[in-house]
CSV table of C-alpha atoms in Angstrom, one decimal:
chain,number,residue,atom,x,y,z
O,1,GLN,CA,33.6,63.7,34.0
O,2,VAL,CA,31.2,64.4,31.1
O,3,GLN,CA,32.0,62.3,27.6
O,4,LEU,CA,30.4,62.5,24.4
O,5,GLU,CA,30.5,61.4,21.9
O,6,GLU,CA,28.2,61.3,18.7
O,7,SER,CA,27.4,57.7,16.2
O,8,GLY,CA,25.8,57.7,13.2
O,9,GLY,CA,26.5,59.7,11.0
O,10,ASP,CA,26.8,58.1,7.0
O,11,SER,CA,25.9,59.1,3.1
O,12,VAL,CA,22.3,60.0,2.2
O,13,GLN,CA,20.6,60.8,-0.9
O,14,ALA,CA,18.0,63.6,-0.3
O,15,GLY,CA,14.7,62.3,1.0
O,16,GLY,CA,16.4,59.8,3.8
O,17,SER,CA,16.9,59.2,6.9
O,18,LEU,CA,19.0,58.7,9.6
O,19,ARG,CA,19.4,58.8,13.6
O,20,LEU,CA,22.6,60.1,15.3
O,21,SER,CA,24.0,58.8,18.5
O,22,CYS,CA,24.7,61.2,21.5
O,23,THR,CA,26.0,58.7,24.7
O,24,ALA,CA,27.0,61.3,27.3
O,25,SER,CA,28.3,60.2,30.8
O,26,ARG,CA,27.4,63.0,32.5
O,27,PRO,CA,24.7,63.8,35.8
O,28,SER,CA,20.9,64.0,35.5
O,29,SER,CA,21.0,68.0,36.2
O,30,TYR,CA,23.0,69.1,31.7
O,31,CYS,CA,20.8,68.8,29.2
O,32,ILE,CA,22.1,68.3,25.8
O,33,ALA,CA,21.7,70.3,22.2
O,34,TRP,CA,22.8,69.1,18.4
O,35,PHE,CA,25.1,71.7,16.1
O,36,ARG,CA,25.9,72.0,12.9
O,37,GLN,CA,28.4,72.7,10.9
O,38,VAL,CA,30.5,73.7,7.6
O,39,PRO,CA,32.9,75.0,6.5
O,40,GLY,CA,33.3,78.8,6.8
O,41,LYS,CA,30.2,79.1,8.9
O,42,GLU,CA,29.5,79.3,12.3
O,43,ARG,CA,28.0,75.9,14.3
O,44,GLU,CA,24.3,76.6,13.9
O,45,GLY,CA,21.8,75.2,16.4
O,46,VAL,CA,19.9,72.0,15.5
O,47,GLY,CA,17.6,71.0,19.2
O,48,GLY,CA,18.1,70.8,21.6
O,49,ILE,CA,16.1,68.7,25.2
O,50,ASP,CA,15.9,69.7,29.0
O,51,MET,CA,16.2,66.1,31.1
O,52,ASP,CA,12.3,65.9,31.1
O,53,GLY,CA,11.6,65.4,27.4
O,54,THR,CA,10.5,69.0,26.4
O,55,THR,CA,12.6,70.0,23.1
O,56,ALA,CA,13.2,72.7,20.8
O,57,TYR,CA,14.1,72.8,17.2
O,58,ALA,CA,15.0,75.5,14.5
O,59,ASP,CA,13.3,76.5,12.2
O,60,SER,CA,15.6,74.4,9.1
O,61,VAL,CA,14.5,71.8,10.6
O,62,LYS,CA,12.0,71.5,13.0
O,63,GLY,CA,8.8,68.9,11.5
O,64,ARG,CA,11.6,67.1,9.9
O,65,PHE,CA,13.9,66.4,12.9
O,66,THR,CA,13.1,64.6,16.2
O,67,ILE,CA,15.4,64.9,19.6
O,68,SER,CA,14.8,62.4,21.9
O,69,GLN,CA,16.5,60.6,24.8
O,70,ASP,CA,17.0,57.2,27.0
O,71,ASN,CA,17.4,58.8,30.3
O,72,ALA,CA,18.3,55.4,31.6
O,73,LYS,CA,21.4,54.2,28.3
O,74,GLN,CA,22.2,58.3,28.4
O,75,ILE,CA,21.4,58.3,24.6
O,76,THR,CA,20.5,61.4,23.0
O,77,TYR,CA,18.5,61.0,19.9
O,78,LEU,CA,18.6,63.4,16.5
O,79,GLN,CA,16.3,61.3,13.8
O,80,MET,CA,16.5,63.4,11.3
O,81,ASN,CA,13.4,62.6,8.4
O,82,ASN,CA,13.2,64.1,5.3
O,83,LEU,CA,17.2,64.8,4.4
O,84,LYS,CA,18.2,67.5,2.2
O,85,PRO,CA,21.6,68.1,0.6
O,86,GLU,CA,21.5,71.8,3.3
O,87,ASP,CA,21.5,69.3,5.5
O,88,THR,CA,24.9,68.4,5.1
O,89,ALA,CA,27.5,68.7,7.9
O,90,THR,CA,29.0,67.7,10.8
O,91,TYR,CA,26.8,67.4,13.2
O,92,TYR,CA,28.1,67.4,17.4
O,93,CYS,CA,25.9,67.0,20.3
O,94,ALA,CA,26.7,69.3,23.2
O,95,ALA,CA,25.7,69.7,27.4
O,96,ARG,CA,25.1,72.2,29.7
O,97,ASN,CA,24.1,71.8,33.2
O,98,GLY,CA,20.6,74.0,34.0
O,99,TRP,CA,18.5,72.9,32.0
O,100,LEU,CA,17.3,74.1,28.2
O,101,LEU,CA,17.7,77.3,27.9
O,102,ARG,CA,14.9,79.6,26.6
O,103,GLU,CA,17.4,80.5,24.0
O,104,TRP,CA,18.7,77.4,23.8
O,105,TYR,CA,21.3,78.0,20.0
O,106,TYR,CA,23.7,79.7,21.8
O,107,THR,CA,27.4,78.1,22.0
O,108,TYR,CA,29.1,79.8,24.4
O,109,GLU,CA,26.2,77.4,26.5
O,110,TYR,CA,27.2,74.9,26.7
O,111,GLU,CA,30.3,73.5,28.5
O,112,PHE,CA,30.8,70.1,26.4
O,113,TRP,CA,31.2,68.6,23.4
O,114,GLY,CA,31.2,65.4,21.6
O,115,GLN,CA,33.7,65.0,18.3
O,116,GLY,CA,31.4,65.5,15.6
O,117,THR,CA,29.9,63.2,13.2
O,118,GLN,CA,29.7,63.7,9.6
O,119,VAL,CA,26.9,64.3,7.5
O,120,ALA,CA,26.6,64.5,4.6
O,121,VAL,CA,24.2,63.9,2.5
O,122,SER,CA,23.8,63.9,-1.8
O,123,SER,CA,20.9,65.7,-3.7
């Protein structure tokens, strides 16, 4: 059974950093993506990572966020640096069976989701 759980969300000042973790009990054929959502808005893709470590990022976070993984521990990390108030959201990790798609950011491509972890960035 595939299970995902996020952790690491917190309140932080603008310019600060956080590292989110996604503990994903899953087969090795699944890739992981991070999404975020604010009230009244569509869930937005943040980035994703393939089983071989290849990553993709949304333009809004490129250069500030880094996704990595520990395959042995089945943990996927979202390192967030230079946080901005517009990064405030609930962050979710998601999994799909297969490689990360070139257009990876559609929520309907992901079968499994965690419950989310809250990130609040104050100015």
